[in-house]
């Protein structure tokens, strides 16, 4: 009986020892989308248990290699490929693409996109895909920018002219002119011109010419004229807003006029007195001279553009009218 | 009889083992954050008999008996396994093996929520610090790492039904900081928006991935260009021995998984660097431009290597209260970061940063005397313990004179200064001693609501009444 008991105890001890020998430790590597976890586990152990030890949870659609129920007995790499929804934008249109694992390169391959010489993607081609990732395919363009007297040649990936200028750190003032407009899409070989527009207010003194007025005078014989008051030119200050484009004057407009000295009009007395008819003289041998023509009135008419220019309407004593620009 | 004798001897041997074992296997290391006591001397310093010998020996024995750490671990393991409770007061044993600081319990349950006045005071004090920093031409940002149970309360033990208020101090403070224009890296919002757990299970801090996110959030908030390390190679390994794990299980607790980023360090340490736990750390040689002064706590341990790489020079300090003015004058940093964990936020209303109080313009027309001149308001003036270059003027204001957002102004010899709001009804301000030239010092305390000021107390203090 005692021998039997001893044999049973020995058998149990042997069984336990064998069990211990069979149950070893191994370091597993779990590659979860590029993040590597190294964990020591007792083997044999299923992949599912190893992931549990590594505190890694799987979501619907994720794939594991080897499969979850695989029993592993020695150091091995477990690879997890995560299901991800990628927001892919090509030519301004966005669509969702579902991938399991993979890189940007895999995504392009799946979508049948081959990047052209001028086409780029906003991530590295070997970057792993993650859920919710925004992937955009865009173009680069060779452009020429003329600004501030310099010509800049640039390869740009920006979408609009405004973005391209911002990339070149060119600040566009609110009055500056950009051709094509900043909202225009960039095209390969595009020439963008930035004209700097500046303004200056200048004040100039200008002469106000006097007018001549005619008054009938019965004390003066008809046909005779006498200056009863001398004319004197006046003066005015005109403020102009001058527009310069790249430093060259393009236009100017009057913003204010201030008369600093009023002109004094010239007054001419025109005789109206009838003289008694003189004794007829013997007819001259030659034909008499035509009566002398004199100015009756000279009125100024200013142009409506405020420039100070205009024309005079000159009426002569013989009734004729002439015009003179000033 | 023989069996009984063996049993008795065995019991005595087990009881004596910790004592006898000291001869061959004394405990020489501790996980507690204190210096272990040395063996007491029989003679006191003056040569007389040391009457405290037995008391000191007891203390020595309690720390050094053989197998102490192993026995503490065994006790902790038994209590957590069988009863799901911690045997250490400072650690709360949660579900799924999670551990928490017990000191955060009040905020988690909502029992020790700051009052509206305290929240305002906190934001007010930080706005004064911000005003000072920006006045010196530097950039400022505040970062508050949330308590672990603010973010991951689902692993707290059975306390759920005892939660009096689910709103945390950090949630109350955030809008007030915005109102007072205090630049703030909202780490709580950032972590709450993440599905992944970014704090460690058996440590009170974030894991390395969380640290990296916090670093990016702070640098983004400062608006400084920086590496985001999004493409740095990353591995996970089960080698993290958390602070709470050590407090509970000494050296034998199970380690946990943490992230490790393979980042080539560019900075070097410019002072005698021992570890990221050092109170003062200077670095140089980062690739970024500018300089950084960071007031931080233990959450900053993992931020230091990341931030130091982004600045030509950086200074990291754990000092409390912050010697803000003195360090700003010494280093003139481009950026200043205040980083303090949520559970210690009250330090900003108990020990605010040391700066000369900013002046306040008080039109005489807006000033009125309170009818009750003998209010309960007090005024005291003394040298500041933390920095003897300053006087500290402080006191309390009668409760009835303060609304939630009443500011406190202190007049000193005719000039008026914005005071820090201390706790609920107290105030304090610092002024450099060299700026006090007239004695007696005439002090007035005013309350300010919108544009109306009331003098609530006044006092004259003679030079002789001040400590040097």
JSON list of C-alpha atoms in Angstrom, two decimals, chain A residues 34-39 53-56 59, chain B residues 195 201-202 234-238 256-257 259:
[
{"chain": "A", "resi": 34, "resn": "UNK", "atom": "CA", "xyz": [3.33, 50.21, -37.81]},
{"chain": "A", "resi": 35, "resn": "UNK", "atom": "CA", "xyz": [3.26, 50.39, -34.02]},
{"chain": "A", "resi": 36, "resn": "UNK", "atom": "CA", "xyz": [5.20, 47.42, -32.77]},
{"chain": "A", "resi": 37, "resn": "UNK", "atom": "CA", "xyz": [4.43, 45.83, -29.41]},
{"chain": "A", "resi": 38, "resn": "UNK", "atom": "CA", "xyz": [6.84, 43.35, -27.90]},
{"chain": "A", "resi": 39, "resn": "UNK", "atom": "CA", "xyz": [5.37, 41.15, -25.21]},
{"chain": "A", "resi": 53, "resn": "UNK", "atom": "CA", "xyz": [-2.14, 40.42, -23.18]},
{"chain": "A", "resi": 54, "resn": "UNK", "atom": "CA", "xyz": [-0.94, 43.24, -25.41]},
{"chain": "A", "resi": 55, "resn": "UNK", "atom": "CA", "xyz": [-4.13, 45.20, -24.62]},
{"chain": "A", "resi": 56, "resn": "UNK", "atom": "CA", "xyz": [-4.95, 45.41, -28.30]},
{"chain": "A", "resi": 59, "resn": "UNK", "atom": "CA", "xyz": [-12.76, 46.26, -34.48]},
{"chain": "B", "resi": 195, "resn": "UNK", "atom": "CA", "xyz": [-11.08, 57.05, -28.25]},
{"chain": "B", "resi": 201, "resn": "UNK", "atom": "CA", "xyz": [-3.27, 52.17, -15.80]},
{"chain": "B", "resi": 202, "resn": "UNK", "atom": "CA", "xyz": [-0.96, 52.04, -12.80]},
{"chain": "B", "resi": 234, "resn": "UNK", "atom": "CA", "xyz": [7.13, 53.82, -32.33]},
{"chain": "B", "resi": 235, "resn": "UNK", "atom": "CA", "xyz": [7.17, 50.61, -30.33]},
{"chain": "B", "resi": 236, "resn": "UNK", "atom": "CA", "xyz": [5.28, 49.38, -27.26]},
{"chain": "B", "resi": 237, "resn": "UNK", "atom": "CA", "xyz": [6.92, 47.39, -24.51]},
{"chain": "B", "resi": 238, "resn": "UNK", "atom": "CA", "xyz": [5.80, 46.21, -21.09]},
{"chain": "B", "resi": 256, "resn": "UNK", "atom": "CA", "xyz": [2.64, 47.80, -18.00]},
{"chain": "B", "resi": 257, "resn": "UNK", "atom": "CA", "xyz": [2.78, 48.72, -21.65]},
{"chain": "B", "resi": 259, "resn": "UNK", "atom": "CA", "xyz": [4.89, 53.70, -26.05]}
]
